[in-house]
Amino acid sequence: MKVNDIVTKLSLEVLCGDTSREAGGCYIGDLLSWVMSHAKCDDVWITIMSNSNVVAVASLVDAACVIIAEGVKPDPEIIALAQSKDICLLGSEKTAFELAALMPEL
Amino acid sequence: MNEVLKLHYDVDGENFTSAGDASVNVKKKLRQMGFSPDVIRRVSIAMYEGEINMVIHACGGEVDVFIYPEEIDIILADKGPGIADVELAMKEGYSTAPDNIRSLGFGAGMGLPNMKRYSDEMKIESKVGAGTKITMKVKVAGE
Ligand SMILES: Nc1ncnc2c1ncn2[C@@H]1O[C@H](COP(=O)(O)OP(=O)(O)OP(=O)(O)O)[C@@H](O)[C@H]1O
Ligand SMILES: [Mg+2]
């Protein structure tokens, strides 16, 4: 399933990046070291964190995209940073649970 | 072992925004050199954890990376407070990170365990009051 299809299905806001990538799974977490040990390449990563380290971690684990949940709004600098690192950032008012419940099978 | 690429980075202990830049840079280099996604992931995550630890716990330091065709060596050295009990620090969940750092998403106490997990060999030399030196090797598995 493409990130783009998830954007449509979950009514996500596209903050930046390329949504044409294929998503292979989903991981939810806010503790960055935990995410680095468990998230896989091509995962959709759902988090409520929105600082610059999120961009670095998304890049290191090679996530397909990051969904920033619960209406948390990243600063414009963070969106610009993500853009420069080719990270797709998405936003949603929904909780991580609600997003996961709506997530199609990956 | 004659084709070696050496990279050196100074890690700024004050700057949280740039923390991780060195690892992301190494990742890019490895990708250009054609290493497998698995090797790239292991090297860059292990190094990132070390880099972040230097910023959070040791006011910065230096990283040297040696890229050989068959292995990648990462040496992280700082002049921070040192680690009194290395065995304890290696335990999953052990962290002395203060609250302001935890609010950024760090402090799970998983950094050192991740470094161990993603590298093939890891050595920690640390002296309280003098600093910490961590050496990691990531082997490039042959086809
Ligand atoms: N370079 C260092 N200098 C001094 N102390 C360190 C250093 N690296 C790690 N430590 C100590 O070891 C502990 C465990 O480190 P570890 O990376 O596993 O967890 P953390 O950094 O606290 O949290 P996390 O990495 O999950 O965000 C730290 O809380 C700190 O007390
Ligand atoms: Mg750490």
mmCIF file of C-alpha atoms in Angstrom, chain A residues 25-65:
data_model
loop_
_atom_site.group_PDB
_atom_site.id
_atom_site.type_symbol
_atom_site.label_atom_id
_atom_site.label_comp_id
_atom_site.label_asym_id
_atom_site.label_seq_id
_atom_site.Cartn_x
_atom_site.Cartn_y
_atom_site.Cartn_z
ATOM 1 C CA GLY A 25 4.335 -1.886 8.190
ATOM 2 C CA CYS A 26 3.514 0.423 11.056
ATOM 3 C CA TYR A 27 5.215 1.260 14.335
ATOM 4 C CA ILE A 28 3.947 3.472 17.167
ATOM 5 C CA GLY A 29 6.284 5.022 19.725
ATOM 6 C CA ASP A 30 7.673 8.195 21.233
ATOM 7 C CA LEU A 31 10.856 6.984 22.917
ATOM 8 C CA LEU A 32 13.396 7.442 20.167
ATOM 9 C CA SER A 33 15.867 4.721 21.171
ATOM 10 C CA TRP A 34 12.978 2.317 21.445
ATOM 11 C CA VAL A 35 11.826 3.271 17.971
ATOM 12 C CA MET A 36 15.367 2.804 16.649
ATOM 13 C CA SER A 37 15.474 -0.668 18.060
ATOM 14 C CA HIS A 38 12.034 -1.813 16.871
ATOM 15 C CA ALA A 39 10.842 0.160 13.835
ATOM 16 C CA LYS A 40 11.642 -1.344 10.452
ATOM 17 C CA CYS A 41 12.571 0.072 7.107
ATOM 18 C CA ASP A 42 9.427 1.212 5.173
ATOM 19 C CA ASP A 43 7.311 1.473 8.347
ATOM 20 C CA VAL A 44 4.704 4.147 8.859
ATOM 21 C CA TRP A 45 5.839 5.655 12.173
ATOM 22 C CA ILE A 46 3.161 7.200 14.394
ATOM 23 C CA THR A 47 4.354 9.504 17.178
ATOM 24 C CA ILE A 48 3.432 12.605 19.146
ATOM 25 C CA MET A 49 7.013 13.881 19.131
ATOM 26 C CA SER A 50 7.769 16.661 16.690
ATOM 27 C CA ASN A 51 11.318 17.892 17.333
ATOM 28 C CA SER A 52 14.274 17.682 14.972
ATOM 29 C CA ASN A 53 15.400 14.324 16.372
ATOM 30 C CA VAL A 54 12.248 12.782 14.932
ATOM 31 C CA VAL A 55 13.517 13.697 11.479
ATOM 32 C CA ALA A 56 16.908 12.122 12.204
ATOM 33 C CA VAL A 57 15.344 8.931 13.575
ATOM 34 C CA ALA A 58 12.913 8.659 10.644
ATOM 35 C CA SER A 59 15.873 8.972 8.313
ATOM 36 C CA LEU A 60 17.995 6.426 10.196
ATOM 37 C CA VAL A 61 15.296 3.742 10.380
ATOM 38 C CA ASP A 62 14.238 4.674 6.841
ATOM 39 C CA ALA A 63 10.561 5.050 7.696
ATOM 40 C CA ALA A 64 8.161 5.413 4.752
ATOM 41 C CA CYS A 65 6.560 8.384 6.522
#
